[in-house]
Short mmCIF file of C-alpha atoms in Angstrom, two decimals:
data_model
loop_
_atom_site.label_atom_id
_atom_site.label_comp_id
_atom_site.label_asym_id
_atom_site.label_seq_id
_atom_site.Cartn_x
_atom_site.Cartn_y
_atom_site.Cartn_z
CA MET A 1 -0.10 -0.01 0.11
CA LYS A 2 1.41 3.88 -0.74
CA VAL A 3 0.05 6.36 1.06
CA CYS A 4 0.99 9.94 0.11
CA ALA A 5 0.26 12.63 2.29
CA VAL A 6 -0.72 16.27 1.56
CA ILE A 7 -0.50 19.56 3.83
CA ALA A 8 -3.23 21.46 3.41
CA GLU A 9 -6.32 24.81 4.07
CA TYR A 10 -8.22 24.64 0.86
CA ASN A 11 -9.52 28.13 2.06
CA PRO A 12 -11.10 27.58 -0.65
CA PHE A 13 -10.88 24.87 -2.45
CA HIS A 14 -10.01 25.58 -6.18
CA LEU A 15 -8.74 24.26 -9.37
CA GLY A 16 -4.73 24.46 -8.10
CA HIS A 17 -5.98 22.23 -5.03
CA ALA A 18 -7.37 19.73 -6.53
CA TYR A 19 -4.38 19.69 -9.71
CA HIS A 20 -1.97 19.44 -6.77
CA LEU A 21 -4.12 16.16 -5.67
CA ARG A 22 -3.55 14.74 -9.03
CA GLN A 23 -0.31 15.47 -8.84
CA ALA A 24 -0.29 13.62 -5.75
CA ARG A 25 -1.50 10.51 -6.67
CA LEU A 26 0.10 10.45 -10.58
CA LEU A 27 3.87 11.46 -9.10
CA THR A 28 4.10 8.78 -6.32
CA GLU A 29 1.49 6.07 -7.65
CA ALA A 30 0.11 6.28 -4.36
CA GLU A 31 -3.48 4.15 -3.82
CA TYR A 32 -4.49 6.72 -1.11
CA ILE A 33 -4.04 10.61 -0.27
CA ILE A 34 -4.58 11.60 3.24
CA VAL A 35 -4.73 15.21 4.02
CA VAL A 36 -3.84 17.21 6.99
CA MET A 37 -5.69 20.26 7.15
CA SER A 38 -6.31 23.40 9.01
CA GLY A 39 -9.62 23.82 11.00
CA ASP A 40 -11.58 26.95 11.12
CA PHE A 41 -8.83 28.98 11.47
CA VAL A 42 -5.82 29.45 9.41
CA GLN A 43 -1.88 30.37 9.08
CA ARG A 44 -2.63 34.11 8.16
CA GLY A 45 -4.28 34.55 11.13
CA ASP A 46 -7.88 34.25 9.49
CA PRO A 47 -11.00 32.71 9.81
CA ALA A 48 -11.83 30.05 7.21
CA LEU A 49 -13.88 31.13 5.17
CA VAL A 50 -16.42 28.05 5.17
CA ASP A 51 -15.98 25.78 8.18
CA LYS A 52 -13.74 22.90 8.43
CA TYR A 53 -16.55 20.03 7.42
CA ALA A 54 -17.47 22.32 4.44
CA ARG A 55 -13.89 22.16 2.90
CA ALA A 56 -13.46 18.58 3.87
CA ARG A 57 -16.68 17.21 1.92
CA ALA A 58 -14.70 19.52 -0.83
CA ALA A 59 -11.52 17.82 -0.57
CA LEU A 60 -12.69 14.41 -0.31
CA SER A 61 -15.04 15.21 -3.65
CA CYS A 62 -11.99 16.10 -5.24
CA GLY A 63 -9.55 13.78 -5.12
CA ALA A 64 -8.89 13.07 -0.99
CA ASP A 65 -9.30 9.64 0.28
CA LEU A 66 -9.43 10.71 3.64
CA VAL A 67 -9.17 14.20 5.82
CA LEU A 68 -7.61 14.62 9.21
CA GLU A 69 -7.70 18.41 11.16
CA LEU A 70 -4.43 19.92 12.08
CA PRO A 71 -5.07 21.44 15.48
CA SER A 72 -5.46 25.08 15.88
CA CYS A 73 -2.46 25.49 18.06
CA PHE A 74 -0.61 24.31 15.10
CA ALA A 75 -2.85 25.89 12.03
CA THR A 76 -2.46 29.43 13.46
CA GLY A 77 0.72 29.12 13.41
CA SER A 78 4.98 30.23 12.17
CA ALA A 79 5.51 28.07 9.06
CA GLU A 80 7.61 26.25 11.46
CA TYR A 81 4.87 25.42 14.34
CA PHE A 82 2.57 24.87 11.10
CA ALA A 83 5.13 22.29 9.53
CA ARG A 84 5.80 20.45 12.54
CA GLY A 85 2.47 20.18 13.72
CA ALA A 86 1.18 18.34 10.43
CA VAL A 87 4.36 16.08 10.36
CA SER A 88 4.05 14.67 13.49
CA MET A 89 0.79 13.88 12.74
CA LEU A 90 1.83 11.81 9.88
CA ASP A 91 4.94 10.80 10.92
CA HIS A 92 3.00 8.91 14.04
CA LEU A 93 -0.29 7.34 11.58
CA GLY A 94 3.16 4.79 10.92
CA VAL A 95 1.44 4.87 6.74
CA VAL A 96 2.74 7.17 5.03
CA ASP A 97 5.33 6.90 2.42
CA TYR A 98 4.99 10.66 0.84
CA LEU A 99 4.51 13.95 1.73
CA CYS A 100 3.82 15.80 -1.57
CA PHE A 101 4.12 19.84 -1.54
CA GLY A 102 3.55 22.98 -4.10
CA SER A 103 6.74 25.26 -4.55
CA GLU A 104 8.37 27.64 -6.97
CA CYS A 105 11.22 25.89 -6.45
CA THR A 106 10.93 21.81 -8.05
CA ASP A 107 14.77 20.90 -6.94
CA ILE A 108 14.06 18.84 -3.25
CA GLN A 109 17.72 19.00 -2.94
CA PHE A 110 18.23 22.32 -3.15
CA LEU A 111 15.48 23.09 -1.14
CA SER A 112 16.84 20.46 1.70
CA ARG A 113 19.95 22.06 1.61
CA PHE A 114 18.23 25.31 3.48
CA ALA A 115 16.02 23.01 5.32
CA GLU A 116 19.59 21.55 7.07
CA ILE A 117 21.08 25.39 7.61
CA PHE A 118 17.50 26.11 9.58
CA LEU A 119 17.74 23.21 11.48
CA GLU A 120 21.15 22.67 12.96
CA GLU A 121 21.48 26.74 12.39
CA PRO A 122 25.40 26.61 11.69
CA GLU A 123 28.37 29.50 12.93
CA PRO A 124 28.27 32.33 11.10
CA TYR A 125 24.41 32.05 10.68
CA LYS A 126 23.36 31.92 13.38
CA ARG A 127 25.18 34.68 15.17
CA ILE A 128 24.49 36.65 12.12
CA LEU A 129 21.09 36.18 12.50
CA LEU A 130 20.74 37.24 15.79
CA GLU A 131 23.30 40.32 15.09
CA LYS A 132 19.77 41.29 12.17
CA LEU A 133 17.46 40.68 14.96
CA LYS A 134 18.28 42.85 17.37
CA LEU A 135 19.08 45.43 14.87
CA GLY A 136 15.38 45.33 14.41
CA TYR A 137 15.11 43.66 11.09
CA SER A 138 11.97 41.29 10.69
CA TYR A 139 13.03 37.42 10.68
CA PRO A 140 12.91 36.92 7.04
CA THR A 141 15.22 39.90 6.59
CA ALA A 142 17.11 39.13 8.92
CA ARG A 143 17.53 34.92 7.78
CA SER A 144 17.95 36.23 4.29
CA ASN A 145 20.70 38.72 5.61
CA ALA A 146 21.91 36.08 7.19
CA LEU A 147 22.19 33.50 4.43
CA ILE A 148 24.12 36.06 2.23
CA ILE A 149 26.38 36.73 3.94
CA ALA A 150 27.60 33.38 5.45
CA TYR A 151 27.18 31.49 2.41
CA PRO A 152 27.67 33.60 -0.15
CA ALA A 153 27.19 30.89 -2.68
CA LEU A 154 23.26 31.30 -2.11
CA ALA A 155 22.84 34.85 -2.91
CA ALA A 156 22.12 34.11 -6.48
CA ASP A 157 19.31 32.33 -4.88
CA ILE A 158 18.02 33.87 -1.85
CA SER A 159 14.80 34.31 -3.50
CA VAL A 160 13.94 31.04 -2.77
CA VAL A 161 13.23 31.68 0.98
CA SER A 162 11.25 34.70 -0.23
CA SER A 163 8.04 32.79 -1.35
CA PRO A 164 5.47 31.17 0.95
CA ASN A 165 5.73 27.89 -0.51
CA ASN A 166 9.13 28.06 -0.55
CA ILE A 167 9.31 28.12 3.37
CA LEU A 168 6.54 26.18 3.81
CA GLY A 169 8.37 23.61 1.76
CA ILE A 170 11.73 23.74 3.78
CA GLU A 171 9.44 23.49 6.85
CA TYR A 172 8.16 20.31 5.76
CA ILE A 173 11.66 18.87 4.92
CA LYS A 174 13.20 20.05 7.96
CA ALA A 175 10.29 18.63 10.07
CA LEU A 176 10.67 15.21 8.20
CA HIS A 177 14.46 15.33 8.64
CA ARG A 178 13.96 16.68 12.67
CA ARG A 179 12.38 13.56 13.57
CA ARG A 180 14.27 11.55 11.46
CA SER A 181 11.29 10.33 9.03
CA HIS A 182 11.30 7.93 6.74
CA ILE A 183 8.48 9.72 5.03
CA LEU A 184 9.85 11.03 1.37
CA PRO A 185 9.46 14.55 0.73
CA VAL A 186 7.85 15.31 -3.30
CA ASN A 187 7.01 18.58 -4.38
CA ILE A 188 5.30 19.38 -8.00
CA ARG A 189 5.38 22.88 -9.47
CA ARG A 190 2.80 25.38 -8.47
CA ILE A 191 1.19 26.77 -11.39
CA GLY A 192 -1.56 29.57 -11.76
CA SER A 193 -1.46 32.31 -10.31
CA ASP A 194 1.03 33.81 -7.33
CA HIS A 195 -0.06 32.46 -3.56
CA ARG A 196 0.12 36.45 -2.89
CA ASP A 197 -2.03 37.72 -5.85
CA ARG A 198 -5.32 39.43 -5.55
CA ARG A 199 -5.96 39.27 -8.36
CA LEU A 200 -9.26 36.94 -9.83
CA GLY A 201 -7.91 35.75 -12.81
CA LEU A 202 -9.80 33.79 -15.77
CA PHE A 203 -8.48 30.76 -14.48
CA GLN A 204 -6.35 29.09 -11.30
CA SER A 205 -6.81 32.54 -9.37
CA SER A 206 -4.86 32.43 -5.53
CA ALA A 207 -7.43 31.52 -2.53
CA ARG A 208 -6.68 34.75 -1.71
CA ALA A 209 -7.72 35.97 -4.78
CA ILE A 210 -11.08 33.68 -4.42
CA ARG A 211 -11.69 34.42 -0.87
CA GLN A 212 -11.71 38.78 -1.58
CA ALA A 213 -14.07 38.73 -4.51
CA ILE A 214 -16.64 37.03 -2.38
CA GLN A 215 -15.85 39.49 0.68
CA SER A 216 -16.06 42.25 -2.84
CA ASN A 217 -19.88 40.55 -3.00
CA ARG A 218 -18.95 38.73 -6.22
CA THR A 219 -21.55 35.95 -6.68
CA LEU A 220 -20.73 32.02 -7.02
CA GLU A 221 -21.40 32.01 -10.76
CA GLU A 222 -18.80 34.45 -11.43
CA LEU A 223 -16.48 32.32 -9.50
CA HIS A 224 -17.47 28.89 -11.65
CA SER A 225 -14.30 28.76 -13.48
CA GLN A 226 -12.12 28.82 -10.69
CA MET A 227 -13.11 25.62 -8.90
CA PRO A 228 -14.33 22.16 -9.71
CA GLU A 229 -17.73 21.20 -10.22
CA GLU A 230 -18.02 19.55 -7.15
CA ALA A 231 -16.57 21.86 -4.77
CA TYR A 232 -18.45 24.53 -6.88
CA GLU A 233 -21.74 22.72 -6.09
CA ILE A 234 -20.78 22.60 -1.85
CA LEU A 235 -19.87 25.89 -1.96
CA THR A 236 -22.78 26.46 -3.74
CA GLU A 237 -24.80 24.39 -0.68
CA TYR A 238 -23.07 25.89 2.06
CA PHE A 239 -24.09 29.45 1.41
CA THR A 240 -27.67 28.68 1.26
CA ARG A 241 -27.39 28.21 4.66
CA GLU A 242 -24.34 30.05 5.62
CA ARG A 243 -23.09 33.30 5.76
CA PRO A 244 -18.51 32.99 4.74
CA LEU A 245 -16.88 34.48 7.65
CA PHE A 246 -13.85 36.96 7.57
CA GLN A 247 -11.39 38.69 9.43
CA ASP A 248 -13.78 41.73 10.59
CA ASP A 249 -15.95 39.01 12.03
CA PHE A 250 -14.51 38.84 14.96
CA SER A 251 -13.59 42.04 15.66
CA THR A 252 -15.79 42.48 19.55
CA LEU A 253 -15.05 39.61 19.99
CA LEU A 254 -11.23 40.58 20.12
CA HIS A 255 -12.14 43.70 21.29
CA TYR A 256 -13.54 42.67 24.13
CA LYS A 257 -10.41 39.90 25.00
CA LEU A 258 -7.92 42.91 24.47
CA LEU A 259 -9.78 45.21 27.29
CA SER A 260 -10.18 42.25 29.69
CA GLU A 261 -6.42 41.57 29.52
CA GLN A 262 -5.13 44.96 28.99
CA ALA A 263 -4.23 45.36 32.68
CA ARG A 264 -1.69 42.23 32.68
CA GLY A 265 -0.88 42.66 28.95
CA TYR A 266 -0.89 39.50 26.57
CA THR A 267 3.27 38.56 26.89
CA ASP A 268 1.76 34.96 27.75
CA TYR A 269 -0.25 34.08 24.19
CA LEU A 270 2.28 32.58 21.59
CA ASP A 271 4.23 35.53 19.50
CA ILE A 272 3.64 37.83 21.74
CA THR A 273 6.78 39.42 22.58
CA PRO A 274 6.85 42.13 25.34
CA ASP A 275 7.29 45.24 22.82
CA LEU A 276 4.04 43.84 20.89
CA SER A 277 2.22 43.22 24.22
CA ASP A 278 2.95 47.15 25.04
CA LYS A 279 2.09 48.60 22.18
CA ILE A 280 -1.58 46.76 21.75
CA ARG A 281 -2.32 48.21 24.97
CA LYS A 282 -1.12 51.82 24.32
CA TYR A 283 -2.83 51.94 21.12
CA VAL A 284 -6.47 49.71 21.82
CA TYR A 285 -8.57 52.14 22.86
CA GLN A 286 -8.10 53.29 18.78
CA TYR A 287 -9.59 50.11 17.93
CA THR A 288 -12.02 49.96 15.59
CA SER A 289 -11.81 46.43 13.71
CA PHE A 290 -9.36 43.59 13.84
CA SER A 291 -7.92 44.42 10.54
CA GLU A 292 -7.58 48.07 10.92
CA PHE A 293 -5.95 47.27 14.21
CA CYS A 294 -3.56 45.23 12.54
CA ASP A 295 -2.83 47.90 10.36
CA LEU A 296 -2.04 49.85 13.19
CA LEU A 297 0.43 47.46 15.10
CA LYS A 298 2.40 46.72 12.15
CA SER A 299 5.40 48.03 11.11
CA LYS A 300 9.13 47.27 9.44
CA ASP A 301 9.57 44.45 11.67
CA MET A 302 6.34 43.11 12.28
CA THR A 303 4.02 42.27 9.08
CA TYR A 304 0.68 42.70 8.50
CA THR A 305 0.42 38.64 9.02
CA ARG A 306 2.27 38.55 12.06
CA ILE A 307 -0.04 41.28 13.95
CA SER A 308 -2.88 38.75 12.64
CA ARG A 309 -1.92 35.61 14.04
CA CYS A 310 -0.68 37.37 17.19
CA LEU A 311 -4.04 38.78 17.42
CA LEU A 312 -5.65 35.61 17.11
CA HIS A 313 -3.78 33.70 19.58
CA ILE A 314 -5.34 36.14 22.09
CA LEU A 315 -8.52 35.67 20.88
CA LEU A 316 -8.22 32.13 21.25
CA ASN A 317 -5.77 31.47 24.52
CA ILE A 318 -3.52 30.04 22.27
CA THR A 319 -0.37 30.47 24.61
CA LYS A 320 3.29 30.14 24.55
CA ASP A 321 3.15 27.63 27.74
CA ASN A 322 0.94 25.28 25.85
CA MET A 323 2.26 25.01 22.70
CA GLN A 324 6.05 24.77 24.27
CA PHE A 325 4.39 21.81 26.61
CA TYR A 326 2.70 19.82 23.36
CA ILE A 327 6.55 20.81 21.10
CA ASP A 328 8.42 19.15 24.65
CA ASN A 329 6.22 16.49 26.12
CA GLN A 330 3.91 15.58 23.41
CA ASP A 331 6.30 14.91 20.39
CA THR A 332 4.34 17.06 19.18
CA VAL A 333 0.13 16.20 18.40
CA SER A 334 -0.93 13.23 19.83
CA TYR A 335 -4.40 12.74 18.19
CA ALA A 336 -5.35 12.46 15.12
CA ARG A 337 -9.38 14.06 14.61
CA LEU A 338 -10.87 12.39 11.63
CA LEU A 339 -12.97 14.74 9.39
CA GLY A 340 -14.21 11.99 7.26
CA PHE A 341 -13.07 9.81 4.56
CA ARG A 342 -14.36 8.39 0.95
CA GLU A 343 -16.01 5.01 1.74
CA GLU A 344 -13.07 2.88 -0.82
CA ALA A 345 -10.50 3.80 1.77
CA LYS A 346 -12.35 1.84 4.54
CA PRO A 347 -8.53 -0.63 4.02
CA LEU A 348 -6.40 3.14 4.23
CA LEU A 349 -8.10 3.49 7.98
CA THR A 350 -7.68 -0.70 8.88
CA ALA A 351 -4.00 0.01 8.17
CA ILE A 352 -3.80 2.94 10.15
CA ASP A 353 -5.29 1.62 13.15
CA ARG A 354 -2.70 -0.68 12.80
CA ASN A 355 0.02 1.01 12.65
CA THR A 356 -0.48 4.76 14.29
CA SER A 357 1.28 5.31 17.95
CA ILE A 358 -0.88 8.25 18.29
CA PRO A 359 -5.14 7.81 18.86
CA LEU A 360 -7.06 8.04 16.03
CA ILE A 361 -10.51 10.12 16.69
CA THR A 362 -13.48 9.06 15.01
CA LYS A 363 -16.29 9.88 17.48
CA MET A 364 -15.77 13.16 19.43
CA ALA A 365 -17.45 10.94 23.07
CA ASP A 366 -14.82 8.65 22.56
CA ALA A 367 -12.16 11.02 22.76
CA GLU A 368 -11.53 11.28 26.73
CA LYS A 369 -10.79 7.42 27.09
CA LEU A 370 -9.09 7.56 24.52
CA LEU A 371 -6.38 10.76 25.50
CA THR A 372 -4.15 11.31 28.13
CA LEU A 373 -5.31 14.07 29.94
CA ASP A 374 -2.84 16.43 28.17
CA GLY A 375 -3.55 15.15 24.83
CA TYR A 376 -7.00 15.49 26.22
CA HIS A 377 -6.33 19.27 26.81
CA MET A 378 -5.57 19.93 23.61
CA PHE A 379 -8.60 18.22 22.48
CA GLN A 380 -11.02 20.22 24.74
CA GLN A 381 -8.95 23.54 23.88
CA GLU A 382 -9.84 22.51 19.59
CA VAL A 383 -13.38 22.17 20.56
CA GLN A 384 -13.40 25.34 21.50
CA ILE A 385 -12.38 26.89 19.37
CA THR A 386 -15.04 25.93 17.00
CA ASP A 387 -17.40 26.86 19.27
CA ILE A 388 -15.81 31.02 19.22
CA TYR A 389 -16.27 29.99 15.12
CA SER A 390 -19.62 28.52 15.00
CA SER A 391 -20.91 31.03 17.54
CA ILE A 392 -19.77 33.97 15.40
CA GLN A 393 -20.81 31.90 11.74
CA ALA A 394 -24.85 31.24 13.84
CA ALA A 395 -24.76 34.99 14.29
CA LYS A 396 -23.87 36.46 11.18
CA SER A 397 -26.03 33.27 8.91
CA GLY A 398 -29.25 33.66 11.98
CA HIS A 399 -29.53 30.64 13.34
CA ARG A 400 -28.70 28.57 16.59
CA MET A 401 -24.89 27.67 16.86
CA TYR A 402 -23.30 24.18 15.80
CA HIS A 403 -22.51 21.92 19.03
CA GLU A 404 -18.76 19.72 17.78
CA TYR A 405 -19.98 17.03 19.33
CA THR A 406 -23.25 16.92 17.22
CA ARG A 407 -21.61 17.26 14.00
CA PRO A 408 -21.49 13.91 11.89
CA MET A 409 -18.31 12.70 10.42
CA ILE A 410 -18.28 13.17 6.76
CA VAL A 411 -18.84 9.54 4.38
CA LEU A 412 -18.57 9.83 0.86
#
């Protein structure tokens, strides 16, 4: 049995994602494709446009065989945490042979060279990196400068580490090396619009462009050409009962959280430095919305996305101590939550059951008896985070909120 894994957000699922799944199966000759997918909040510090169940259904309808949920502490973390969480889950399953990701650079050995440097942080790279950070450079800029100075031969190719897809690819390889995993990295060239492109093209626009078009009240019919037919139908049906969610839908909730904790500051939360905490406290009375507060706080060394992620960690109660505990004591991820699978993939589920070193949660009610006390804490936190998303979803769409324990697993 050959199994290939993909790590994704599918926010929302579009033609590029379908192409990736097809190519992953073709290149690895895999019988099954496992997807580890972000839940209701994503790495840019945003809520997902539509909930994890609709996105999982789209993935299963368009090429995936099984979808697992990446806990939000990793899904909303830096590229390093995002990769470490997802790779650890896949490694624990004991059945995955390949991890396939899309990137602009298709030379896996070249990406692996960067991964080795970032993992080992040899001198003088580490010394120069720390010097640049002390001078106020953002982490990506400091890292690029350190690479150029410490490894002049890489200077001509330094743009490789400025692409979000390449950066994630490097972090996946780094996470595999850190775990000494047998899983082999495979990459394919990303086609279509750039990951950061806001413009809506005629074919294979970025997920960001599609989200922005929906936020600008473009009709789904206008976006039909950007999605596989199955994903388009799922999204169309979803929007008959739910409205899409955006960052500013959480503005009031975030402002309340910031005000309620202003006196003690925010340094307990993941990624929040003392300087950023002080800045939030200083400007909290100028708060008008989530997005405008990100604009107000961003600076030369703190990008909008970094600020957005930090504020989301405050909103969702994702702390430094919790993350450090997960990394140090739980070998990162302590369970795998199954969102859905295809009937044809039952042999894959059987193989996972025989080989996994972490519990596979197929029924919410079974979690408490299957998990350790610490694993159950992560699980409960994820339920609470889903409840936060569902409460805003319900208020915006005009219905009662869904409880996570009542949502059935998807089986196609």
